[in-house]
Each structure stands twice: as structure tokens, then as C-alpha cells.
Short mmCIF file of C-alpha atoms in Angstrom, two decimals:
data_model
loop_
_atom_site.label_atom_id
_atom_site.label_comp_id
_atom_site.label_asym_id
_atom_site.label_seq_id
_atom_site.Cartn_x
_atom_site.Cartn_y
_atom_site.Cartn_z
CA MET O 1398 0.00 0.00 0.00
CA SER O 1399 1.10 3.56 -0.62
CA LEU O 1400 1.53 5.74 2.46
CA THR O 1401 1.13 9.50 2.76
CA VAL O 1402 2.25 11.32 5.90
CA ARG O 1403 0.78 14.80 6.31
CA PRO O 1404 -0.72 17.23 8.85
CA VAL O 1405 -4.23 16.26 9.93
CA GLU O 1406 -7.02 18.48 8.61
CA TYR O 1407 -10.33 19.23 10.27
CA ALA O 1408 -12.10 16.88 7.85
CA ASP O 1409 -9.94 14.04 9.28
CA GLN O 1410 -11.22 14.55 12.84
CA PRO O 1411 -13.84 11.75 12.83
CA ASP O 1412 -11.15 9.22 11.84
CA PHE O 1413 -8.63 10.81 14.22
CA ASN O 1414 -11.13 10.39 17.08
CA ARG O 1415 -12.02 6.86 16.03
CA LEU O 1416 -8.39 5.72 16.03
CA GLY O 1417 -7.82 7.40 19.39
CA GLY O 1418 -10.82 5.56 20.83
CA GLU O 1419 -9.46 2.23 19.58
CA ALA O 1420 -6.11 2.87 21.25
CA PHE O 1421 -7.13 4.54 24.51
CA GLY O 1422 -10.78 3.57 24.97
CA THR O 1423 -13.98 5.49 24.43
CA PRO O 1424 -15.94 7.10 27.30
CA SER O 1425 -19.44 5.71 27.88
CA GLY O 1426 -20.96 8.86 26.40
CA GLY O 1427 -18.76 8.69 23.32
CA ARG O 1428 -15.92 10.95 22.25
CA PRO O 1429 -17.39 14.01 20.50
CA VAL O 1430 -15.62 15.50 17.51
CA PRO O 1431 -14.55 19.07 18.39
CA THR O 1432 -16.03 21.97 16.50
CA ARG O 1433 -13.73 23.59 13.96
CA GLU O 1434 -13.37 26.61 16.27
CA GLU O 1435 -12.39 24.40 19.24
CA TRP O 1436 -9.93 22.43 17.14
CA GLU O 1437 -8.27 25.51 15.65
CA ALA O 1438 -8.02 27.21 19.06
CA ALA O 1439 -6.48 24.20 20.82
CA GLY O 1440 -2.93 25.12 19.84
CA PHE O 1441 -1.63 21.62 19.08
CA ARG O 1442 -0.35 20.13 15.81
CA GLU O 1443 -1.70 16.81 14.56
CA TRP O 1444 -0.12 14.41 12.07
CA GLY O 1445 -1.46 11.33 10.33
CA ALA O 1446 -0.20 8.48 8.16
CA PHE O 1447 -2.75 7.66 5.48
CA ASP O 1448 -2.74 4.53 3.31
CA ASP O 1449 -5.19 3.35 0.67
CA ASP O 1450 -7.78 2.54 3.37
CA GLY O 1451 -7.54 5.90 5.18
CA LEU O 1452 -5.95 6.97 8.47
CA ALA O 1453 -3.57 4.26 9.69
CA ALA O 1454 -1.57 6.11 12.39
CA ARG O 1455 -1.78 9.42 14.23
CA LEU O 1456 -0.11 11.62 16.83
CA ARG O 1457 -0.44 15.07 18.35
CA VAL O 1458 2.32 17.58 19.17
CA TYR O 1459 2.11 20.28 21.83
CA GLY O 1460 4.64 23.10 21.57
CA PHE O 1461 5.69 24.46 24.97
CA THR O 1462 8.76 25.25 27.06
CA SER O 1463 10.23 23.17 29.86
CA TRP O 1464 12.98 23.95 32.32
CA PHE O 1465 16.47 22.48 31.92
CA HIS O 1466 19.72 23.84 33.33
CA GLY O 1467 18.09 27.07 34.51
CA ALA O 1468 16.52 28.02 31.16
CA ARG O 1469 13.19 27.54 29.40
CA VAL O 1470 13.81 25.13 26.53
CA PRO O 1471 11.47 24.92 23.48
CA THR O 1472 9.89 21.47 23.65
CA ALA O 1473 7.74 19.31 21.38
CA GLY O 1474 5.49 17.21 23.60
CA VAL O 1475 4.12 14.19 21.72
CA ALA O 1476 0.83 12.61 22.81
CA GLY O 1477 -2.06 10.53 21.52
CA VAL O 1478 0.11 8.19 19.45
CA ALA O 1479 -2.02 5.45 17.91
CA VAL O 1480 -1.61 2.93 15.10
CA GLU O 1481 -4.42 0.87 13.62
CA PRO O 1482 -4.11 -2.71 14.95
CA GLU O 1483 -3.80 -4.14 11.45
CA ARG O 1484 -0.94 -1.73 10.63
CA ARG O 1485 1.18 -2.16 13.77
CA GLY O 1486 4.73 -3.21 13.00
CA SER O 1487 4.50 -1.79 9.48
CA GLY O 1488 6.99 1.04 10.02
CA HIS O 1489 4.30 3.74 9.82
CA LEU O 1490 5.32 5.15 13.20
CA GLY O 1491 8.88 5.91 12.13
CA ARG O 1492 7.74 7.93 9.14
CA LEU O 1493 5.07 9.67 11.19
CA PHE O 1494 7.56 10.73 13.87
CA GLY O 1495 10.11 11.74 11.25
CA ALA O 1496 7.70 14.25 9.71
CA ALA O 1497 6.34 15.56 13.02
CA LEU O 1498 9.80 16.05 14.54
CA GLU O 1499 11.11 17.77 11.42
CA GLU O 1500 8.23 20.24 11.75
CA ALA O 1501 9.11 20.64 15.45
CA ARG O 1502 12.66 21.63 14.51
CA GLU O 1503 11.23 24.19 12.06
CA HIS O 1504 9.31 25.63 15.03
CA GLY O 1505 12.60 25.95 16.96
CA GLU O 1506 11.87 23.10 19.36
CA VAL O 1507 15.15 21.48 20.39
CA ILE O 1508 13.92 18.59 22.54
CA SER O 1509 10.89 16.30 22.41
CA THR O 1510 9.17 14.52 25.30
CA LEU O 1511 6.38 11.99 25.71
CA PHE O 1512 4.68 9.65 28.17
CA PRO O 1513 4.91 6.16 26.64
CA THR O 1514 2.62 3.19 27.06
CA ALA O 1515 5.40 1.01 25.61
CA PRO O 1516 8.86 2.59 26.14
CA GLY O 1517 10.61 0.05 23.93
CA ILE O 1518 8.85 1.36 20.83
CA TYR O 1519 10.14 4.89 21.38
CA ARG O 1520 13.66 3.85 22.35
CA GLY O 1521 14.10 2.79 18.75
CA LEU O 1522 13.18 6.34 17.71
CA GLY O 1523 15.87 7.92 19.93
CA TYR O 1524 13.76 8.61 23.03
CA GLU O 1525 14.90 7.46 26.46
CA VAL O 1526 13.24 7.23 29.88
CA VAL O 1527 14.66 10.08 31.96
CA GLY O 1528 12.13 10.27 34.80
CA SER O 1529 8.59 9.48 35.89
CA PHE O 1530 5.41 11.35 36.76
CA ASP O 1531 3.89 9.51 39.72
CA ASP O 1532 0.74 9.58 41.81
CA VAL O 1533 1.92 8.71 45.31
CA ASP O 1534 -0.35 7.84 48.25
CA VAL O 1535 0.66 9.32 51.61
CA PRO O 1536 -1.11 8.33 54.86
CA LEU O 1537 -2.44 11.54 56.40
CA LEU O 1538 -1.82 10.31 59.93
CA ASN O 1539 1.92 10.48 59.18
CA LEU O 1540 1.58 14.18 58.34
CA ASN O 1541 0.38 14.97 61.86
CA ARG O 1542 3.93 14.29 63.03
CA VAL O 1543 5.44 17.01 60.82
CA PRO O 1544 7.09 19.60 63.12
CA ALA O 1545 5.40 22.99 63.33
CA PRO O 1546 6.96 25.51 60.94
CA ASP O 1547 8.94 28.46 62.21
CA GLY O 1548 7.77 31.82 60.87
CA VAL O 1549 5.41 30.48 58.20
CA VAL O 1550 1.61 30.49 58.23
CA THR O 1551 -0.95 29.30 55.70
CA ARG O 1552 -4.04 30.87 54.20
CA ARG O 1553 -6.47 30.13 51.37
CA ALA O 1554 -5.50 31.67 48.03
CA ALA O 1555 -7.82 33.75 45.86
CA VAL O 1556 -7.70 34.86 42.23
CA ALA O 1557 -5.73 37.95 43.27
CA ASP O 1558 -2.91 35.60 44.40
CA PHE O 1559 -2.48 33.99 40.99
CA ASP O 1560 0.67 35.93 40.09
CA ALA O 1561 2.26 34.95 43.40
CA VAL O 1562 1.46 31.28 42.75
CA VAL O 1563 3.00 31.54 39.27
CA ALA O 1564 6.09 33.23 40.72
CA VAL O 1565 6.61 30.39 43.23
CA HIS O 1566 6.30 27.79 40.49
CA HIS O 1567 8.75 29.75 38.32
CA ARG O 1568 11.39 29.96 41.07
CA TRP O 1569 11.01 26.28 41.92
CA ALA O 1570 10.99 25.06 38.31
CA ALA O 1571 14.04 27.13 37.31
CA ALA O 1572 16.11 25.17 39.83
CA GLN O 1573 15.04 21.77 38.44
CA ASN O 1574 15.39 19.76 35.26
CA GLY O 1575 12.17 18.81 33.52
CA PRO O 1576 9.23 20.88 34.77
CA VAL O 1577 6.91 22.34 32.16
CA SER O 1578 7.00 26.13 32.45
CA ARG O 1579 3.18 26.38 32.25
CA ALA O 1580 3.57 29.51 30.14
CA GLU O 1581 1.92 28.10 27.00
CA LYS O 1582 -1.20 26.10 26.09
CA PRO O 1583 -2.34 23.61 27.20
CA PHE O 1584 -0.54 24.24 30.49
CA TRP O 1585 -1.24 27.94 30.91
CA THR O 1586 -4.58 28.31 32.68
CA PRO O 1587 -6.55 31.55 33.15
CA PRO O 1588 -6.60 32.54 36.84
CA GLU O 1589 -10.34 32.02 37.29
CA LYS O 1590 -10.20 28.52 35.80
CA PHE O 1591 -7.09 27.57 37.79
CA PHE O 1592 -8.84 28.23 41.09
CA ALA O 1593 -12.16 26.76 39.90
CA ASP O 1594 -10.43 23.44 39.17
CA TYR O 1595 -9.63 22.88 42.85
CA THR O 1596 -11.43 22.64 46.15
CA GLY O 1597 -8.72 24.92 47.45
CA VAL O 1598 -5.28 26.36 46.87
CA THR O 1599 -3.35 26.91 50.09
CA LEU O 1600 -0.50 29.40 50.35
CA ALA O 1601 2.49 29.24 52.69
CA ILE O 1602 3.22 32.81 53.80
CA ASP O 1603 6.30 34.32 55.43
CA ALA O 1604 5.04 35.56 58.80
CA THR O 1605 8.32 37.25 59.73
CA ALA O 1606 8.42 39.81 56.91
CA GLY O 1607 6.91 42.66 58.83
CA GLY O 1608 3.50 42.23 57.26
CA ALA O 1609 4.81 41.86 53.71
CA GLY O 1610 3.72 38.24 53.69
CA GLU O 1611 5.87 36.86 50.86
CA VAL O 1612 4.39 33.70 49.35
CA LEU O 1613 6.85 30.85 49.89
CA GLY O 1614 4.84 27.92 48.58
CA PHE O 1615 1.46 26.60 47.57
CA ALA O 1616 -0.58 23.39 47.49
CA SER O 1617 -3.48 22.82 45.09
CA TRP O 1618 -5.91 20.13 46.25
CA ILE O 1619 -9.23 18.44 45.57
CA ARG O 1620 -11.04 17.21 48.67
CA GLY O 1621 -12.81 14.28 47.00
CA GLU O 1622 -15.75 12.27 48.33
CA GLY O 1623 -16.47 10.55 51.63
CA TYR O 1624 -15.44 11.18 55.20
CA THR O 1625 -14.26 7.75 56.34
CA PRO O 1626 -10.46 7.70 56.71
CA ALA O 1627 -10.27 4.08 55.59
CA THR O 1628 -11.59 4.93 52.13
CA ALA O 1629 -11.50 8.70 51.54
CA VAL O 1630 -8.75 10.05 49.28
CA MET O 1631 -7.89 13.68 48.53
CA GLU O 1632 -5.81 14.69 45.51
CA VAL O 1633 -2.87 17.09 45.73
CA ASP O 1634 -1.76 18.29 42.30
CA ASP O 1635 1.04 20.58 43.50
CA LEU O 1636 2.87 20.91 46.77
CA ILE O 1637 5.70 23.29 45.98
CA ALA O 1638 7.76 25.08 48.60
CA LEU O 1639 10.76 27.40 48.48
CA THR O 1640 11.81 26.81 52.12
CA PRO O 1641 11.65 23.80 54.45
CA ASP O 1642 9.25 25.59 56.80
CA ALA O 1643 6.93 26.41 53.90
CA ALA O 1644 6.90 22.69 53.02
CA ARG O 1645 6.13 21.77 56.63
CA ALA O 1646 3.29 24.28 56.76
CA LEU O 1647 1.69 22.89 53.60
CA TRP O 1648 2.06 19.26 54.65
CA ARG O 1649 0.50 20.03 58.03
CA THR O 1650 -2.46 21.70 56.31
CA VAL O 1651 -3.01 18.58 54.19
CA GLY O 1652 -2.62 16.44 57.31
CA SER O 1653 -5.32 18.41 59.13
CA PHE O 1654 -7.88 16.39 57.14
CA SER O 1655 -6.80 13.13 58.81
CA THR O 1656 -10.00 12.76 60.86
CA VAL O 1657 -12.05 12.43 57.66
CA VAL O 1658 -9.50 11.49 54.97
CA GLY O 1659 -7.03 8.65 55.16
CA THR O 1660 -4.86 9.26 52.11
CA ALA O 1661 -3.41 12.13 50.12
CA ARG O 1662 -2.71 11.18 46.51
CA VAL O 1663 0.11 13.52 45.53
CA SER O 1664 1.33 14.19 41.99
CA THR O 1665 5.11 14.20 42.12
CA SER O 1666 8.29 12.80 40.61
CA GLY O 1667 11.40 11.37 42.16
CA LEU O 1668 12.41 12.38 45.65
CA ASP O 1669 11.01 15.90 45.65
CA PRO O 1670 12.75 18.25 48.13
CA ALA O 1671 9.38 18.96 49.79
CA TRP O 1672 9.25 15.32 50.89
CA LEU O 1673 12.59 15.55 52.68
CA VAL O 1674 11.05 17.50 55.58
CA LEU O 1675 8.73 14.60 56.43
CA PRO O 1676 9.73 12.57 59.50
CA ASP O 1677 8.18 9.47 57.88
CA LEU O 1678 8.61 8.97 54.14
CA THR O 1679 6.20 6.00 54.02
CA SER O 1680 4.26 6.17 50.78
CA THR O 1681 2.91 3.96 48.01
CA VAL O 1682 3.11 4.61 44.29
CA HIS O 1683 -0.49 4.47 43.06
CA ALA O 1684 0.38 5.05 39.38
CA ALA O 1685 3.65 5.66 37.55
CA HIS O 1686 4.00 7.32 34.15
CA PRO O 1687 7.52 7.03 32.65
CA TYR O 1688 8.72 10.21 30.92
CA MET O 1689 10.89 9.99 27.81
CA LEU O 1690 13.01 12.62 26.08
CA ARG O 1691 14.76 12.93 22.74
CA ILE O 1692 17.19 15.59 21.54
CA LEU O 1693 16.07 17.20 18.27
CA ASP O 1694 18.88 19.73 17.83
CA VAL O 1695 22.26 18.96 19.41
CA ALA O 1696 23.64 22.50 19.26
CA GLY O 1697 20.29 24.06 20.19
CA ALA O 1698 19.85 21.89 23.29
CA LEU O 1699 23.43 21.63 24.56
CA GLY O 1700 24.50 25.17 23.63
CA GLY O 1701 23.91 28.09 25.96
CA VAL O 1702 23.90 26.03 29.16
CA ARG O 1703 25.31 28.01 32.07
CA SER O 1704 28.49 26.40 33.42
CA PRO O 1705 31.22 27.26 35.93
CA LEU O 1706 33.75 25.21 33.94
CA GLU O 1707 35.24 28.25 32.18
CA GLY O 1708 37.70 27.21 29.48
CA ALA O 1709 36.52 23.60 29.26
CA ARG O 1710 36.79 21.98 25.82
CA VAL O 1711 35.17 18.64 24.99
CA PRO O 1712 35.05 17.01 21.54
CA PHE O 1713 32.27 14.42 21.23
CA ALA O 1714 30.08 12.72 18.65
CA VAL O 1715 26.58 11.32 18.34
CA ARG O 1716 25.89 8.18 16.35
CA GLY O 1717 22.70 6.19 15.77
CA ALA O 1718 20.12 8.63 14.39
CA ARG O 1719 20.27 10.14 10.93
CA ASP O 1720 19.15 13.59 12.09
CA LEU O 1721 21.64 13.72 15.00
CA ASP O 1722 24.74 11.92 13.70
CA GLY O 1723 27.83 14.10 13.69
CA ALA O 1724 30.84 15.38 15.59
CA TRP O 1725 31.02 18.52 17.71
CA THR O 1726 33.35 20.41 19.97
CA LEU O 1727 31.81 21.91 23.09
CA THR O 1728 33.59 24.80 24.79
CA VAL O 1729 32.73 26.95 27.79
CA SER O 1730 33.33 30.69 27.58
CA ASP O 1731 31.70 33.64 29.29
CA GLY O 1732 29.99 31.17 31.63
CA ALA O 1733 28.06 29.27 28.94
CA THR O 1734 28.49 26.32 26.60
CA HIS O 1735 29.08 26.78 22.86
CA LEU O 1736 29.06 24.10 20.14
CA GLU O 1737 30.75 23.92 16.76
CA ARG O 1738 30.23 21.18 14.19
CA ASP O 1739 33.45 19.35 13.27
CA PRO O 1740 34.31 17.96 9.82
CA VAL O 1741 35.06 14.51 11.25
CA ALA O 1742 33.72 11.32 9.65
CA ILE O 1743 31.37 9.71 12.13
CA GLU O 1744 32.95 6.31 11.46
CA ASP O 1745 36.30 7.66 12.70
CA ALA O 1746 35.04 9.71 15.65
CA HIS O 1747 35.35 6.96 18.26
CA HIS O 1748 39.14 6.94 17.90
CA GLU O 1749 39.54 10.44 19.34
CA ARG O 1750 36.38 11.40 21.23
CA PRO O 1751 33.48 10.01 23.27
CA VAL O 1752 30.54 8.85 21.13
CA LEU O 1753 26.99 8.99 22.46
CA SER O 1754 23.95 7.12 21.21
CA PRO O 1755 20.80 9.27 20.80
CA ASN O 1756 19.49 7.64 23.97
CA GLY O 1757 22.72 8.35 25.83
CA LEU O 1758 22.62 11.96 24.68
CA ALA O 1759 19.13 12.34 26.19
CA LEU O 1760 20.25 10.79 29.47
CA LEU O 1761 23.38 12.94 29.67
CA TYR O 1762 21.56 16.18 28.82
CA THR O 1763 18.87 15.68 31.45
CA GLY O 1764 21.37 14.68 34.13
CA ALA O 1765 19.54 11.37 34.52
CA GLN O 1766 22.76 9.33 34.23
CA SER O 1767 26.46 10.01 34.56
CA ALA O 1768 28.95 9.33 31.78
CA ALA O 1769 30.26 6.36 33.77
CA ASN O 1770 26.79 4.80 33.90
CA LEU O 1771 26.23 5.47 30.21
CA ARG O 1772 29.36 3.44 29.45
CA LEU O 1773 28.03 0.60 31.60
CA ALA O 1774 24.82 0.64 29.54
CA GLY O 1775 26.57 0.87 26.17
CA HIS O 1776 25.26 4.34 25.38
CA LEU O 1777 28.72 5.95 25.54
CA THR O 1778 31.69 4.51 23.67
CA GLY O 1779 34.93 5.79 22.18
CA ALA O 1780 37.74 7.65 23.92
CA PRO O 1781 37.05 8.06 27.69
CA ASP O 1782 39.33 11.05 28.30
CA HIS O 1783 36.50 13.59 28.57
CA ASP O 1784 33.94 11.57 30.55
CA ALA O 1785 34.45 13.44 33.82
CA VAL O 1786 34.02 16.83 32.16
CA LEU O 1787 30.89 15.66 30.32
CA SER O 1788 29.34 14.61 33.62
CA ALA O 1789 30.31 17.91 35.23
CA LEU O 1790 28.85 19.95 32.36
CA PHE O 1791 25.48 18.17 32.73
CA PRO O 1792 25.50 17.11 36.38
CA ASN O 1793 23.46 14.20 37.60
CA ARG O 1794 20.24 15.50 39.10
CA GLN O 1795 16.69 14.38 39.83
CA LEU O 1796 14.30 15.09 37.00
CA HIS O 1797 10.98 16.59 38.13
CA VAL O 1798 7.84 16.20 36.04
CA ARG O 1799 4.55 17.68 37.27
CA ASP O 1800 2.29 17.95 34.21
CA TYR O 1801 0.73 15.10 32.25
CA PHE O 1802 -0.27 15.63 28.62
#
């Protein structure tokens, strides 16, 4: 069969919805086709692979920014990937991703991320698991043992506090690798809708600032149903704090529901700093969603990273993906990384420089694995002389994901 890969048009929406329902299930009331106005205003980009029988594979791309190494990085978030059962294993997915990611590069997006249902499929396309978005259950009785905060109080937030909430998230996210900036659709939410989505948003306020009351953290929560601790569960979408006492204040507020709620289901990733103030870290992962990342533009992603390693010079190469293969030299000057493409044959690069697979490049960039571990996994080969500097340029750190798409 012939295959055409192209952007999805509005006339394709019934088939796009049908294929999505086959892959992810259809709600009992059906999955309505959006109006043209809704579809055009959504802000995503949709791609399809069409054969002689119609739509055979589909995906959706969200363009947004996410935080890495202290900067907002243009990101192509891929979601809603589906292939018709009779076409699975046909190679349609590779062509579909090739076209969608080429368009992403044209939009200036230098990395791509996704939440996979089958990570092995996407590893072959250059993506690698770099973290996980988890729903974690915390017994509320444990939160009653959190020490009282010093100089921090809590109060309920209102729409007028929206900018302060955004500012806290910005300060927190800028110090992490991975968080979505929430500055673009679908993650930017109008203030009124943000507060309407929750039972409450609680602020942690500096009580020592002479009445200034700086906001030092916030928790967004949904109370849920029931009032029997054995069965009642409340959801906590965000618990973000800029100081340990702010974290304690927010945890204690959540814990104050312990007479009627037994469990807080918290959206988190890794060992979040806010959890380190808890005297008891007992928790259960209710659901885990692996997060994968792929580099789209080597120079665009790795260049411009702030670094204290002034004067460092590291030649390296990438091998294993047609759009990434090549040799570069990375230098640090004026406190930032700079990359130049080298006229070195990729077949000869391993003799003189470290060589990363596309998957290893993703792991190194995010700080998910050190150069030493990448060698153990076979994602870093070639000359080892620069391994220590590579690890120092992109230091190992916990990746934090807080938004599912």
C-alpha cells in the first residue's frame, strides 16, 4: 500500500477520534468531535499516516517550554500516538515521527518529550526514559507528626494571588530539570479557571516579613468524596515550597484532614525536596507514568547552558540517528556552553572522542545518568578522556515532572 504522511485536517477529525478511541478507549458517552473553532483554538499540531484505506496512524504535538539547566527550553510534547491494529509493525510510526519532529525543529523546538505506554517502541526512535510522573499515596496520619513551621503560616488563596502562585512555580521550576514552564497552552490556565479546578489552593506565607507576607509555597488540592479515613482520598496536584518551613506548613495543612480522609494522593516525581522535611517517608506509588526525552537539535539543546567550567573543551560525537549523527566540539566561555560542528567522519570519531547514542545523549543532557553509567549501559563509547568533564557539564540531578499531557 502507498503511504502519505501529512498534517491532519479538520475533515480528518472523525477518523482521528475513532483511532484514538481504539487505542485509549472510548468514554461511555462517546468521544465528540470538536467543532472547527475548538480544534483551531487548541494550539496543538496533529499528524497522520494515510494509506489506501484511510488513516492508519496518528499523533499530536504540543509546543511548549520546559525547564532544563536554569533556562526555558522549546519542547515538542508528543501525545495521543495510535496505530491501527492491522498496521502495527508496518513502520508507519517511524515515518510519522520523522515528519512531526522535522516540523518541530522548524518551530525551533530542540527537545521532544512523551509519556509512553510502551517505552521500547520509542527507544528505537531515539527517546529514552529520563524520569517518571507519579501519583503517590501518603497516609495523612503520618503528616500529623510534621514539626510545626517556624515563621510560616498558611491561608487560602484567591484569584488575586495567581501571580504569586506563578512566581513560586517559576522559582522552583528554574532550579530543576524537567518541569513544564506552564507559560503556553495547554498548560497555561486563566486565573479564574485555575482556582475553579480545585477545592482549594493553600498558600504558605512568610510571617516574619513585617506584614509583607511573601508567598513561599502553595498546594493545590481536591477534597474528594467521603469522610471515612479508611476509604476517603484527597488529591494534591502541587505541593511546591521554596523553604523547608513552607513545606512543613503545607504538609501540616493537608494532614489536618486526617479525621475524615485517610490518604493524600500527591502528583510528584522522584524524591522531591518537599518530601525531605517529612519525619516518615512511608508512601505507596499508586500510578507511575515514565517520561521519555529525545534531543532534536544537538547545538540548540546543549548550547547556551550556564556552566562554571570556564575554558573547558570537549570534543564528542553522536551516532545512531540520521538527524543527529555528527561530531562537535563543546567549549565553555563567558559562563556558557558553545558548540561547533566538526568535519570529522562519524565512522572515525570513536578513535579520538566520546561517542553517544541518541538515547545516551538524552540521558546525559537531562542529568539522569552520569557518563560512567552510560558506558556501563553501552550508550557511551569511544575515547574516555573527557567523561568526567561531560558529567560535570550536565551534572546528575533528579528530574521533576509535574504535568501530564
